[in-house]
XYZ file of C-alpha atoms in Angstrom:
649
model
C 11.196 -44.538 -37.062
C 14.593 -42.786 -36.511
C 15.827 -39.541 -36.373
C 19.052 -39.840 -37.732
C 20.351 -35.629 -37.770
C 18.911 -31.958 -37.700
C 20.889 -29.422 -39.906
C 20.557 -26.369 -42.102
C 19.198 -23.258 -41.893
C 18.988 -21.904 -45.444
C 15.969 -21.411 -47.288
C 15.521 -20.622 -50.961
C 15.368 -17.596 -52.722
C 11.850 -16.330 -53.336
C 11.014 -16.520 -57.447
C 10.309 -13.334 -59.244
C 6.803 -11.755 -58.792
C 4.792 -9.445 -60.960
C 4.105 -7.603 -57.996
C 6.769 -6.811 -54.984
C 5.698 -8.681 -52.053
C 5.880 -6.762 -48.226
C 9.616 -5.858 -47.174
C 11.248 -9.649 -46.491
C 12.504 -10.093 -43.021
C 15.689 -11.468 -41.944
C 15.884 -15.297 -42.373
C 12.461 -15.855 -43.285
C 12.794 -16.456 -47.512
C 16.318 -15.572 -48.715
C 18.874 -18.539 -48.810
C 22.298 -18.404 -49.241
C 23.514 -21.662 -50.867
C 21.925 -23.541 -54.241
C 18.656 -26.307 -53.380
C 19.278 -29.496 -53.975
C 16.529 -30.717 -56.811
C 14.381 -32.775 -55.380
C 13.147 -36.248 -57.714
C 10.193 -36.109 -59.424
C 7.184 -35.468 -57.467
C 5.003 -37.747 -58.610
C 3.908 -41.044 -61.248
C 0.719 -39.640 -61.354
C -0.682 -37.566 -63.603
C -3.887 -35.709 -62.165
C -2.494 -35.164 -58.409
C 0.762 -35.400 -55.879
C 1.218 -38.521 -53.947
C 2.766 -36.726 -51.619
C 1.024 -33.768 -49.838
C 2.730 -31.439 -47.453
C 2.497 -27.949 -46.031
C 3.600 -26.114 -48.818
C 4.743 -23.211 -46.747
C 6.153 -25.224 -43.733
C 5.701 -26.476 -40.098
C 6.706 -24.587 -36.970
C 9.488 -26.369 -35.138
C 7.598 -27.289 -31.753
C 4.143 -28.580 -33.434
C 2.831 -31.828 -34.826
C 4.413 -32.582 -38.532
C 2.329 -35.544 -41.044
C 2.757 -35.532 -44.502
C 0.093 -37.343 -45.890
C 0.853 -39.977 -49.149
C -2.293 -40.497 -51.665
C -3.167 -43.168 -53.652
C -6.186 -42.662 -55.400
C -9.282 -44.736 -55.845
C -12.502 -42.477 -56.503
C -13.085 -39.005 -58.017
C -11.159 -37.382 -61.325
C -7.743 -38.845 -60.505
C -8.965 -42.474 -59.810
C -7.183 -43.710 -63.274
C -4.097 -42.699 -61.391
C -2.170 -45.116 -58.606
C 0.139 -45.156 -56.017
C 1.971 -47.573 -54.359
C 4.295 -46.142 -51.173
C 7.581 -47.386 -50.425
C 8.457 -48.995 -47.132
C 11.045 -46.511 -46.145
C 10.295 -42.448 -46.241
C 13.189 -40.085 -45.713
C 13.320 -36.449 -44.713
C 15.767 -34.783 -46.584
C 17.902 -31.452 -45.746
C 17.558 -29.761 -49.352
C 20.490 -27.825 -48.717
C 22.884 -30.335 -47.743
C 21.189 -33.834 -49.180
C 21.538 -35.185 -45.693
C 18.757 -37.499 -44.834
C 17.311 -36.467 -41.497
C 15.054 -38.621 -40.905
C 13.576 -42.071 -41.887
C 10.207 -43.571 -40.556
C 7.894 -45.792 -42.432
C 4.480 -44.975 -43.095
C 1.767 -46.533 -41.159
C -1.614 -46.995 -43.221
C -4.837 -45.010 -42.273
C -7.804 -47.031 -41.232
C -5.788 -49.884 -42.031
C -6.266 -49.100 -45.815
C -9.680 -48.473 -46.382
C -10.732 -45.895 -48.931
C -12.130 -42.639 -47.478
C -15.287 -41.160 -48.779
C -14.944 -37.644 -48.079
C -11.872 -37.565 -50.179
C -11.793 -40.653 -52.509
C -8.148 -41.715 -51.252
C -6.371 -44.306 -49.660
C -3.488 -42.724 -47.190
C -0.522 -43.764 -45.220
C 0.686 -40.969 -42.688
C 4.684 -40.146 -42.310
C 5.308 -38.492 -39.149
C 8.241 -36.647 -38.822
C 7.686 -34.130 -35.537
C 10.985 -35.242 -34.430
C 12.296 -33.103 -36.673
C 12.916 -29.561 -35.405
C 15.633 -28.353 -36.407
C 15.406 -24.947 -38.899
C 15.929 -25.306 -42.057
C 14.692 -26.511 -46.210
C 13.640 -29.833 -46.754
C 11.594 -32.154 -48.610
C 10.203 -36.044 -48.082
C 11.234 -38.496 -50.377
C 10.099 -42.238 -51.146
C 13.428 -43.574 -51.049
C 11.621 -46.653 -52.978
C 9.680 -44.922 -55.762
C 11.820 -42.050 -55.749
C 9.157 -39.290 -55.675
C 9.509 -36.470 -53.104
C 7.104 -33.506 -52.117
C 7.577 -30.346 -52.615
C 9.926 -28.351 -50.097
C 9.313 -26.544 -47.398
C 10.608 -24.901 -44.672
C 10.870 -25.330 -40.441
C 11.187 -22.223 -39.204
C 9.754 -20.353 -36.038
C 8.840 -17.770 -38.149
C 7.532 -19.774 -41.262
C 3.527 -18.291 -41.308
C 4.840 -14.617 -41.066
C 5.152 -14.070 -44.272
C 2.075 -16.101 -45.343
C -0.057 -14.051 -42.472
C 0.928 -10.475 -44.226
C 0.069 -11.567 -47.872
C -3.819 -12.723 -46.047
C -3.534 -9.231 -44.826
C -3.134 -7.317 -47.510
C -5.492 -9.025 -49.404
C -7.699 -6.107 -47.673
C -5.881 -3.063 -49.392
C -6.499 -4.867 -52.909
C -10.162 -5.355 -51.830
C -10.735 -1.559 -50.449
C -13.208 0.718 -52.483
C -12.347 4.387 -53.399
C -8.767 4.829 -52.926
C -5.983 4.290 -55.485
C -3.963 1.474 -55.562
C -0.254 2.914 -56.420
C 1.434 0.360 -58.422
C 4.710 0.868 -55.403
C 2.007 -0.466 -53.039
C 0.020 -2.574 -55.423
C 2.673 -3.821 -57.456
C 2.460 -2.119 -60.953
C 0.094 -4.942 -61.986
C -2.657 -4.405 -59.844
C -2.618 -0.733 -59.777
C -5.772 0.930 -60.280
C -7.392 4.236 -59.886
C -9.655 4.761 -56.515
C -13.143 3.158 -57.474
C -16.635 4.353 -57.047
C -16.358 7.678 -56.772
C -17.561 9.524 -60.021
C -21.040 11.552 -60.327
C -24.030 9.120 -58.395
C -21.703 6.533 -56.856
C -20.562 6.372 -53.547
C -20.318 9.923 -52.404
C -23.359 10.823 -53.597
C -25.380 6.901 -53.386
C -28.757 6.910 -53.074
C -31.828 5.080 -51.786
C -32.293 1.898 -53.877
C -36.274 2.822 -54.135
C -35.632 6.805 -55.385
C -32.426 6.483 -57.480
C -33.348 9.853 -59.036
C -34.482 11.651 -55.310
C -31.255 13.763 -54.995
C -32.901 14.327 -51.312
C -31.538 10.418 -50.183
C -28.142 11.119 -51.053
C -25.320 9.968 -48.830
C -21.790 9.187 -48.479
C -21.087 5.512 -48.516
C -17.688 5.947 -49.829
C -14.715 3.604 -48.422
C -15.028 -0.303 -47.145
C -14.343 -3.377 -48.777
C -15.369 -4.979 -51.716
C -17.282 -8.210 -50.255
C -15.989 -10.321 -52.548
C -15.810 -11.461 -55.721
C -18.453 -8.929 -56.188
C -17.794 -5.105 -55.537
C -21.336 -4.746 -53.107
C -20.684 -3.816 -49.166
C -22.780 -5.605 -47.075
C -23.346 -3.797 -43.039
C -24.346 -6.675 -41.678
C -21.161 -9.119 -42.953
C -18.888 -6.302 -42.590
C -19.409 -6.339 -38.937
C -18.595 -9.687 -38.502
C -15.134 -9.421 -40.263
C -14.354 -6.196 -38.222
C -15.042 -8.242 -35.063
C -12.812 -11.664 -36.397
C -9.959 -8.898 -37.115
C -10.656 -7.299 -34.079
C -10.117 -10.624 -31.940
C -7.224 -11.451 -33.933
C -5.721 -8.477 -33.107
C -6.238 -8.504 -29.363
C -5.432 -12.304 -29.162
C -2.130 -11.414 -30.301
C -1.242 -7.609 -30.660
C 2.429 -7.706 -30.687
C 3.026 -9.848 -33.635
C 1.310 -7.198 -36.341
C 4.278 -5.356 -37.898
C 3.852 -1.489 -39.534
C 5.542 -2.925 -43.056
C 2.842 -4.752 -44.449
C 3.195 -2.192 -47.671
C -0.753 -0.154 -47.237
C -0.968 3.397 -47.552
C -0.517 4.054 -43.510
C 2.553 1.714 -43.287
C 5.165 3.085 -40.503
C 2.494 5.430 -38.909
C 1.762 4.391 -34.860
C -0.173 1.683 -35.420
C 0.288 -1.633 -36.258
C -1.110 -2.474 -39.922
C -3.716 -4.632 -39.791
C -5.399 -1.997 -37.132
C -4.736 0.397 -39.808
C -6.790 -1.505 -41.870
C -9.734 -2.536 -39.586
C -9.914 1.396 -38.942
C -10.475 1.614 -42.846
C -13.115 -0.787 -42.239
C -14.573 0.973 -39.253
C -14.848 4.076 -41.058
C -17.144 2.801 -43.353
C -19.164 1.001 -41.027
C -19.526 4.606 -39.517
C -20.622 6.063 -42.478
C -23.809 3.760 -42.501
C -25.080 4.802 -39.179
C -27.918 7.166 -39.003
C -28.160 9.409 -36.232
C -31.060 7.410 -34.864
C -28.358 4.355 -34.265
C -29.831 2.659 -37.212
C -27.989 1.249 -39.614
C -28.329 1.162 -43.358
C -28.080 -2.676 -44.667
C -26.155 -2.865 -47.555
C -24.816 -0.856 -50.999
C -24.907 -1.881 -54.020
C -22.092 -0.931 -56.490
C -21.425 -1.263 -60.211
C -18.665 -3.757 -61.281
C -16.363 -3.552 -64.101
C -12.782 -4.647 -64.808
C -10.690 -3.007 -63.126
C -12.916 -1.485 -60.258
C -11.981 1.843 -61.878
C -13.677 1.204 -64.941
C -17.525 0.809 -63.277
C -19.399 3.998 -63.643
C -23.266 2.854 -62.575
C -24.851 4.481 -60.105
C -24.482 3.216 -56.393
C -27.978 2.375 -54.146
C -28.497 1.688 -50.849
C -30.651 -0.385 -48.724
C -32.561 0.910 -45.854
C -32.196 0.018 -42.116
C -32.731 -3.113 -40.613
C -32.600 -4.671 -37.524
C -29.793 -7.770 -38.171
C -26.994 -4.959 -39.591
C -27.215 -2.631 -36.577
C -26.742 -5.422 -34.059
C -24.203 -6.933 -35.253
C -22.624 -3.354 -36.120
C -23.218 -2.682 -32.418
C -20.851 -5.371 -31.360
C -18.569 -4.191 -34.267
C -18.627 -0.926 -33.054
C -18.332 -1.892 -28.672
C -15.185 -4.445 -29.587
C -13.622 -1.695 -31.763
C -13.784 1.018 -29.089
C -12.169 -1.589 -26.788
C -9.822 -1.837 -28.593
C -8.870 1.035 -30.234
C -9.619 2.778 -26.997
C -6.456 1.618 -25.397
C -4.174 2.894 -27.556
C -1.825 6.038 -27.285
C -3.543 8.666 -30.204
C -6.947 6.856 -30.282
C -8.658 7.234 -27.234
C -11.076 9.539 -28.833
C -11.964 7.585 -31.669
C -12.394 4.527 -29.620
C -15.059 6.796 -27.246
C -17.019 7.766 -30.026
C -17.262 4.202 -31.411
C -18.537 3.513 -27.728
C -21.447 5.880 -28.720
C -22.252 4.464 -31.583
C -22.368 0.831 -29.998
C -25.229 1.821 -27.584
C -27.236 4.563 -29.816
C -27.140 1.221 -32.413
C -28.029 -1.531 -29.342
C -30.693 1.005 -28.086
C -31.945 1.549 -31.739
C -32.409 -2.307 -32.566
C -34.049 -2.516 -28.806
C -36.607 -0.333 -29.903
C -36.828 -1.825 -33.540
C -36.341 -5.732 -32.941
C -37.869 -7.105 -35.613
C -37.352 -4.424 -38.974
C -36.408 -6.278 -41.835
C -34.683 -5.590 -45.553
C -34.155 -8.631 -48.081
C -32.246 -6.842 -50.930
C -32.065 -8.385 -54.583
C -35.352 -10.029 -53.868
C -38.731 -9.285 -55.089
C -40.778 -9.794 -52.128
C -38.855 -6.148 -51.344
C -38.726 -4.494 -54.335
C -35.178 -4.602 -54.822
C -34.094 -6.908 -57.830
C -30.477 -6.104 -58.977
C -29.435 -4.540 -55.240
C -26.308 -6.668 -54.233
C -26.000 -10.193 -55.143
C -25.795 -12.533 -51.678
C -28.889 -12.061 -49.153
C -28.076 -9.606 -46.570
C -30.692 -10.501 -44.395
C -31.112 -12.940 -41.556
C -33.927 -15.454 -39.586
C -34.807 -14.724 -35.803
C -32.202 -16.959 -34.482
C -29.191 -14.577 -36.438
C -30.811 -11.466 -35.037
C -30.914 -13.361 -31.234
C -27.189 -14.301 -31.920
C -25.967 -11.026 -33.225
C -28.173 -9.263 -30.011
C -26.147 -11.932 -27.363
C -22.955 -10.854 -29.294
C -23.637 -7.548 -28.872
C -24.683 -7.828 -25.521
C -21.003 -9.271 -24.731
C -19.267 -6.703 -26.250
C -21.385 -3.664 -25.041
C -20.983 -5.544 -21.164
C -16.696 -5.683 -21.552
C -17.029 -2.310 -22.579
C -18.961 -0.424 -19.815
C -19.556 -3.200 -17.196
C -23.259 -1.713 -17.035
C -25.473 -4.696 -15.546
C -28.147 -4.046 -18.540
C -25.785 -5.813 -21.086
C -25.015 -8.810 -18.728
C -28.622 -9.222 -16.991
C -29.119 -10.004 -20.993
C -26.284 -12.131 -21.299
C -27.480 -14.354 -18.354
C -31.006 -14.549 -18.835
C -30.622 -15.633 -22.632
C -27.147 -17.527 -23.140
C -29.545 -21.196 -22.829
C -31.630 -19.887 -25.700
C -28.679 -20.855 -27.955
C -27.981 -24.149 -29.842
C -25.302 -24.523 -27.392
C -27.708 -25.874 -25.068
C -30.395 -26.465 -26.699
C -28.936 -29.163 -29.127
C -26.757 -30.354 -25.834
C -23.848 -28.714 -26.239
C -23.745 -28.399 -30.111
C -20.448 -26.875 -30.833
C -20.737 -25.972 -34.583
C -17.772 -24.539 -37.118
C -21.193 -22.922 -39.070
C -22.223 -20.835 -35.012
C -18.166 -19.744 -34.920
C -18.803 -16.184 -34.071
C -21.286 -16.417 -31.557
C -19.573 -19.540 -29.922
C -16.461 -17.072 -29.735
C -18.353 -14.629 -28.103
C -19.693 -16.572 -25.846
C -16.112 -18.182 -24.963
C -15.147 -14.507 -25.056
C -17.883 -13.277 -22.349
C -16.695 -16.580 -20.175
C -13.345 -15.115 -19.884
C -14.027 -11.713 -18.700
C -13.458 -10.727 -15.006
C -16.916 -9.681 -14.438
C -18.760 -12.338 -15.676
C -21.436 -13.896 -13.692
C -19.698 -17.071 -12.238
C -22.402 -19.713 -12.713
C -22.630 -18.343 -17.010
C -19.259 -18.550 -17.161
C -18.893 -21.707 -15.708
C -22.248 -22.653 -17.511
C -20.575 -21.775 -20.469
C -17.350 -23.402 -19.914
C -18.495 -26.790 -19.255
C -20.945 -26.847 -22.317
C -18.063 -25.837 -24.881
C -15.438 -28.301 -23.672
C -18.118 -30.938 -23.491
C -18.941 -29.917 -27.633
C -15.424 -30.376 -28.480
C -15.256 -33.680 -26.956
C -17.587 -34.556 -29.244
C -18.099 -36.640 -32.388
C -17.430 -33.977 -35.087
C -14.238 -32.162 -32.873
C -12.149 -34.169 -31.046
C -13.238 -37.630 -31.105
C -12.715 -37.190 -35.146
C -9.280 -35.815 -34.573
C -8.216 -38.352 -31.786
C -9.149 -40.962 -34.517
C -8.102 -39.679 -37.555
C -12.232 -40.106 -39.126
C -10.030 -37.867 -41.865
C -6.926 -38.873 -43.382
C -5.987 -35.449 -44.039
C -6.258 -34.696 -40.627
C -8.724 -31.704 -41.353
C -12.409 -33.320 -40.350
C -15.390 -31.715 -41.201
C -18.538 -33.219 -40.859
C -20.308 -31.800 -44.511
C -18.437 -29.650 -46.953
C -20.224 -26.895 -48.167
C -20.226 -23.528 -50.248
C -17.014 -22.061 -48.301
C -15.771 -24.480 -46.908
C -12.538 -23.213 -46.572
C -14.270 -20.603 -44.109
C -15.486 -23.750 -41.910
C -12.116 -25.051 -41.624
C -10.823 -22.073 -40.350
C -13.388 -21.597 -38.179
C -13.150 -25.294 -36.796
C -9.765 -24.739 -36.412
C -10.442 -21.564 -34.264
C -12.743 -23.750 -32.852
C -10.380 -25.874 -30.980
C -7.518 -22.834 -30.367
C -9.930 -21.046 -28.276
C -9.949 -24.309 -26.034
C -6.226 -23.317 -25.481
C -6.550 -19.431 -25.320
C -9.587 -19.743 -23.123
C -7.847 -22.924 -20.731
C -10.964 -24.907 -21.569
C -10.860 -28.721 -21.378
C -8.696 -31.035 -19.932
C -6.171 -31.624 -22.797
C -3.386 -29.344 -22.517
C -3.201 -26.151 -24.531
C -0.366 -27.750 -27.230
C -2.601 -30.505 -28.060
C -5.391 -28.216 -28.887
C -2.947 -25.933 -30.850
C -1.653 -29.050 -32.560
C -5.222 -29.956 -33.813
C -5.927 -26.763 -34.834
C -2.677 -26.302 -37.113
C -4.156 -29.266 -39.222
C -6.016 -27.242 -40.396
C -3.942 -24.353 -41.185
C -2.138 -27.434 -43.008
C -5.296 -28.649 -45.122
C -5.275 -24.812 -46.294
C -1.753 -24.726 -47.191
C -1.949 -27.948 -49.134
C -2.295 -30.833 -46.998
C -5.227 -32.020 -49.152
C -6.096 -34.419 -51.594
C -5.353 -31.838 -54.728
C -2.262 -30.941 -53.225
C -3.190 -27.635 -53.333
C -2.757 -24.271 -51.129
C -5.794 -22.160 -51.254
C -4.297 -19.217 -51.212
C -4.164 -17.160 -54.714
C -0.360 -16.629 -56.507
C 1.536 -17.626 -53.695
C 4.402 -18.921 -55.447
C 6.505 -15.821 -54.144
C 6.280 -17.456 -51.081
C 6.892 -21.157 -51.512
C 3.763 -22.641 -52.813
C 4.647 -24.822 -55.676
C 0.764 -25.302 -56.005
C -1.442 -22.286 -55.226
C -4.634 -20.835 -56.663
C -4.336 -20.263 -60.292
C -7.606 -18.368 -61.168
C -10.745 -18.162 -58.642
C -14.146 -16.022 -59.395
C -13.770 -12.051 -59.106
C -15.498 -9.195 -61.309
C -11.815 -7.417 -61.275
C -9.512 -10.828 -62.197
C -12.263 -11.729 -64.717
C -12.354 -14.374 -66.851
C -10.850 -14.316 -70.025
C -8.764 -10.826 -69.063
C -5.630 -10.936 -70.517
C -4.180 -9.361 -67.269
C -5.566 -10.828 -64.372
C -7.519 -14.146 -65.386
C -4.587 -16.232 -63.888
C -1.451 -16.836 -62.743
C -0.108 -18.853 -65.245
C -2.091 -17.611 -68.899
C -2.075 -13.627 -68.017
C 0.351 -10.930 -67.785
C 0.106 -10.970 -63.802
C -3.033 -13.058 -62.825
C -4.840 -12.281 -59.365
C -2.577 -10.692 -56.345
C -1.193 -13.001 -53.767
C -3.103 -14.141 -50.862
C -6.943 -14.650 -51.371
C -8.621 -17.350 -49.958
C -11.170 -19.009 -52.177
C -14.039 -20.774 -51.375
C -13.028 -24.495 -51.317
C -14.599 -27.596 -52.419
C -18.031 -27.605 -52.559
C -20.234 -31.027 -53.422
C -23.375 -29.077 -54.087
C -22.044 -26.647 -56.782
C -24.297 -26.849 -59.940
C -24.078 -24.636 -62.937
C -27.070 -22.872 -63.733
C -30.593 -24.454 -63.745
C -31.135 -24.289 -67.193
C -27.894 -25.688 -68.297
C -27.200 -26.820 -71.228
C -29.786 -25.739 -73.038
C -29.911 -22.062 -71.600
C -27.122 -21.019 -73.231
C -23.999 -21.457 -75.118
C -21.633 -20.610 -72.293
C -22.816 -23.831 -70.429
C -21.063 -26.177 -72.871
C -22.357 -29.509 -72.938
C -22.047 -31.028 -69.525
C -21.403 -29.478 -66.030
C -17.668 -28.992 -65.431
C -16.032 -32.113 -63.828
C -14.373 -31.804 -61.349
C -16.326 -29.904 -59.277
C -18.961 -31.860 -60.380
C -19.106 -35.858 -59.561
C -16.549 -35.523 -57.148
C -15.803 -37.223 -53.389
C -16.379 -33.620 -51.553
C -12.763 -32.761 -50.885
C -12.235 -33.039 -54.449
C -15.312 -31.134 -55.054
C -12.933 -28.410 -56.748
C -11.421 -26.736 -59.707
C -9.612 -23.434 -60.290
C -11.876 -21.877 -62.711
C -13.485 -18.467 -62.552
C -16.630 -18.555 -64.944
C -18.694 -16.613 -63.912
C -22.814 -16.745 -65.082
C -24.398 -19.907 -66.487
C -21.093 -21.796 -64.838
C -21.068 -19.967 -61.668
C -17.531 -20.774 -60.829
C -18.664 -18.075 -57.637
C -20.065 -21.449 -55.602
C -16.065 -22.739 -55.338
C -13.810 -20.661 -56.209
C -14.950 -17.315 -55.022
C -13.119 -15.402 -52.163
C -14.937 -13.400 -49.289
C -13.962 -11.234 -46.385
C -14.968 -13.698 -44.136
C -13.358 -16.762 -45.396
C -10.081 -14.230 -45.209
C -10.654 -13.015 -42.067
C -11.643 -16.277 -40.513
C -8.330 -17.777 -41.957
C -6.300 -14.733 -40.477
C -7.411 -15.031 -37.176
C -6.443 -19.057 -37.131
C -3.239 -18.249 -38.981
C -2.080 -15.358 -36.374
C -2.216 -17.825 -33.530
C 0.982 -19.812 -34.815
C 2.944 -16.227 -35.272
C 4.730 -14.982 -32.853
C-alpha cells in the first residue's frame, strides 16, 4: 500500500433539516468549496459494497473500510467482485491520497454472523483533515464520504444527547428548541396523570396520590421505569466524569448557557424524577405507568404507580451516591449534591432492612395487567449486583468502612469469578463498577488488585480480544450472540475494552484498546453489513444511510408526520439509537391467523436472516412487533453516549 498525499480541509455543507440541529461549530460541517461527486456506490441492488463510517474517523485511530460481497441472507442474489487497486480520494480536490489493495478476510470464507464475504482496505495512514471517499478504481464504485477530523463525533455526540429533551415527560417542547416539527405541548400532566398518579391497585383512592411528574419516556413506550432509570443516570453520570470538559452549554435544551454543562443539565432532569419516587422511608416506588398517544400531548389516561421494591431502591441508591459525587463538586450545587447523599444511604439502609421485597408489574401473578409494558423486576443475582454497585458508590462517597467491608467480602460472589473471569458486554454496569471501585484511592489493595487481574484476564479472552486480534468478525465489531438490543451490547463491549485504557488495565497499551473499541463506534455508524448508521435522521450530519423509521408510540406508524424520514412531513428527530439486529424477533404467536395486520408471512428481513442482517427499518407495532428491532431505549442511548464521548475531546 502507498500513501501517495494528505490534503484538504473542507467539508460539505450540511443538507436542509426539518428541524435546526444544535449551533454548528467552527470547522466541524460547513465547507467552503463544491464536492466532487463521487461514482456510483454500488452494482448491487439490496446493499453497499462498500461500508464506511458514515460520519468519519479521527485522525490518530485505526481506519478499515470494509468491501461486501454477499452470499447468504436477503441480498444474496446480489454480487461483488473487488478490484485489485482501492484509492482514497480527497473529495474536494479529486486527488487520490492513497492506494492499497485489499487483503481478503479469512482468506475468503463466508462469515456466518453476517452472511458476507469481505476484503479489508486499510487506510490509517491517512491523517490528514479533510472530505473524502474510497473508490474501486476497477469497478468504479466508491463509498459514501466522510470526513477526518479531530473533532468529527462532536456533532454526532450532541444529537445522542438531545435525544433526552425529545424523550422528557411534562415539559413543552418549543418548536425553537424542538425544531417546529417535533414541538409538542408538556405531556402527562392533565387531571389523574402525573401530578396527581396514583397507586396501580386503588386508581380511584384519591388518598395514594403523588407527584411523579418529570423523567424520561423509557422508550418507545411513554412508562418510567425506577429501577432502569437508575442505571442510565449512572452511564451519564460516568460519562460525564470520564470526560467533563468536553460537554458544551449549546446543545439547544431549555437550560442551555446556564453554569452547567448540558448533558448535567439533563441528568439533573433525570435526577429530579428519580427523587420524586423516594418515600421518606428510603424506599423507592418501582415504576409508572403512563398513557400513550400521538403526540405525547394527546394521551389523557390516568397515570398508576407501582409500589416499592427492593431492586429499584438499590440501584437508585447508587444513582443517587454517584450523582452527589458528582454534582457535589460543582460551584452552585453543593447542596443538591448533599441531599442526594441522603437519599443514597436512607435508600441503601431501606433495601438493608427490606432485601428481598418484590413488584412484577404488567403481570398477573401481581395483580397488575396493563401497568408498563417491559418487566421492571429482577432475580437475586440483579438485586446482589445492584447492592455491590451501590456499595461502590456509597464507599467513594463517604469512605465509611461499612460500604467497603461489603465490597470486599462479596466482590467473588460475582460471575467475574465465579465463571473464571467472565467478562460479559450483558454484566457492563456492574463490571464498570467494579473497574470503578479498583481505581479509587481507598480501595482495599488485595480487591483492587483482585479485581484488576480478573478483568484484564476476561478481555484476553475468546469473546474480547482474542476475537479482535483475529478478526473472528469481518466487520471488526465481534459479538458472541446478537440479541434484542444489540446495539446496546456493542456499546457496552466497546466500553468494555475503553475502560482497559481509562483504568491502565492490561498489558496492551491504552491506543490499542481505544482502537478496538472505536470499531465499534464504527459498526454503529455504518460499518456493517446493511451499510447502515443506527442512528435516526442523521442525514443533517453526514449519514447518507441512517434510520428511516424505528418503533415509538409518538413517531407512529402510519402518521403522516413522524412515521419516517423519507414518506412524512418530518419523520422521527435526529439521533435515536434503535435496537439493532435481532435473530430471535418473531411477530406475534398467533400470526397469521390472529389477525389481519400480520399479513401472510413474518416480515423478511428480520426474519431468516444471518444475525447481523437480522434487521429492517420498520415500526409496526402489535401483531408485527417491530419493538424487538427497531425500538430505541434510554439505555441503548446512554450506553452509546458514554462509548461515543471517549473519542471527543
Amino acid at each position: 500500500m502507498s500513501l501517495i498525499g494528505c490534503g484538504g480541509s473542507s467539508s460539505p455543507s450540511a443538507p436542509a433539516s426539518a428541524a435546526p440541529p444544535p449551533a454548528s461549530e467552527s470547522g466541524s460541517q460547513a465547507g467552503t468549496r463544491a464536492l466532487v461527486k463521487p461514482v456510483a456506490p454500488s452494482t448491487m441492488t439490496l446493499g453497499p459494497a462498500i461500508v464506511v463510517d458514515q460520519f468519519g474517523y479521527l485522525p490518530a485511530r485505526d481506519k478499515i473500510a470494509v468491501i461486501r460481497n454477499p452470499q447468504t441472507g436477503y441480498d444474496a442474489a446480489d454480487s461483488f467482485s473487488p478490484g485489485t487497486v482501492y484509492e482514497v480520494v480527497n473529495a474536494v480536490s479529486n486527488a487520490v491520497v492513497f492506494s492499497g489493495a485489499p487483503v481478503a478476510w479469512n482468506g475468503g470464507a463466508t462469515d456466518a454472523s453476517s452472511g458476507d464475504q469481505a476484503w479489508h482496505v486499510d487506510f490509517s495512514a491517512v491523517t490528514a483533515p479533510g472530505q473524502y471517499f474510497i473508490r474501486d478504481a476497477l469497478a468504479k464504485v466508491s463509498s459514501p464520504p466522510f470526513r477526518i477530523a479531530a473533532d468529527v463525533y462532536k456533532p454526532v455526540l450532541r444529537a445522542a444527547v438531545r435525544y433526552f429533551y425529545y424523550q422528557r415527560a411534562g415539559i413543552a417542547k418549543t418548536a425553537k428548541l424542538a425544531g417546529a416539527g417535533w414541538a409538542d405541548a408538556a405531556s402527562h400532566l392533565g387531571p389523574l396523570q402525573d401530578r396527581q398518579a396514583r397507586l396501580f391497585s386503588a386508581p380511584g383512592d384519591a388518598s395514594t396520590e403523588r407527584d411523579v411528574s418529570g423523567g424520561w419516556y423509557d422508550a418507545g413506550d411513554f412508562n418510567k421505569y425506577t429501577r432502569w432509570h437508575a442505571g442510565y443516570l449512572i452511564d451519564l453520570l460516568h460519562a460525564f466524569a470520564d470526560n467533563p470538559g468536553i460537554w458544551g452549554k449549546d446543545y439547544n435544551i431549555p437550560e442551555s448557557g446556564n453554569q452547567h454543562p448540558d448533558l448535567l443539565d439533563e441528568i439533573k432532569w433525570g435526577m429530579d424524577w428519580l427523587i420524586k419516587m423516594q418515600e421518606p422511608s428510603g424506599a423507592m416506588l418501582s415504576i409508572a405507568g403512563l398513557a400513550h398517544a400521538s403526540p405525547p400531548s394527546a394521551a389523557t389516561g390516568q397515570t398508576l404507580y407501582g409500589p416499592p421494591n427492593t431492586s429499584a431502591t438499590l440501584a437508585s441508591a447508587g444513582a443517587f451516591a454517584l450523582g452527589a459525587m458528582v454534582f457535589g463538586a460543582r460551584a452552585g450545587l453543593a447542596s443538591y449534591g448533599n441531599a442526594l447523599k441522603a437519599r443514597a444511604e436512607r435508600a441503601w439502609n431501606w433495601a438493608i432492612a427490606n432485601p428481598n421485597v418484590l413488584f412484577k408489574n404488567n403481570d398477573a401473578a401481581y395483580n397488575s395487567q396493563g401497568l408498563g409494558a417491559g418487566q421492571q423486576e429482577t432475580d437475586d443475582y440483579g438485586r446482589f449486583g445492584h447492592k455491590l454497585a451501590a456499595a461502590i458508590y456509597l464507599y467513594q462517597l463517604t469512605g465509611k468502612a461499612v460500604y467497603s467491608s461489603f465490597v470486599d467480602a462479596q466482590y467473588r460472589n460475582t460471575h467475574l469469578f465465579e465463571w473464571w473471569n467472565y467478562v460479559s458486554p450483558f454484566e457492563a454496569a456492574l463490571q464498570q463498577a467494579l473497574m470503578h471501585y479498583a481505581s479509587l484511592p481507598g480501595a482495599t489493595p488485595a480487591t483492587a488488585a483482585a479485581l484488576r487481574a480478573a478483568y484484564a484476564t476476561g478481555m484476553d479472552g475468546t469473546d474480547h480480544w482474542s476475537a479482535m486480534s483475529a478478526r473472528t468478525d469481518p466487520y471488526l465489531a465481534h459479538l458472541q450472540v446478537y440479541t434484542w438490543g444489540s446495539n446496546a451490547i456493542k456499546s457496552h463491549e466497546g466500553n468494555s475494552f475503553a475502560a482497559l485504557a481509562l483504568y491502565g488495565l492490561g498489558t496492551r497499551p491504552a491506543a490499542a484498546n481505544l482502537n478496538a473499541a472505536l470499531h465499534y463506534v464504527h459498526y454503529l455508524h455504518g460499518v456493517n453489513p446493511l451499510g447502515k448508521v443506527y442512528l435516526s435522521n442523521m442525514g443533517s450530519l453526514g449519514a447518507s444511510n441512517s434510520v428511516d423509521q424505528f418503533y415509538h408510540t409518538w413517531f407512529a406508524h402510519g402518521s403522516a408526520r413522524w412515521d419516517s424520514v423519507k414518506d412524512s412531513t418530518y419523520g422521527p428527530p435526529p439521533g435515536f439509537l434503535v435496537g439493532g439486529p435481532n435473530p430471535s424477533y418473531h411477530w406475534e404467536n398467533g400470526c397469521p391467523t390472529l389477525h389481519p395486520l400480520c399479513g401472510t408471512q413474518s416480515p423478511t428481513p428480520p426474519t431468516g436472516q444471518p444475525p447481523q442482517k437480522s434487521y429492517m427499518d420498520f415500526n409496526d407495532s402489535w401483531p408485527i412487533n417491530s419493538w424487538e428491532v427497531t425500538e430505541n431505549s434510554n439505555g441503548y442511548q446512554s450506553a452509546y453516549i458514554r462509548l461515543l464521548s471517549r473519542f471527543v475531546s
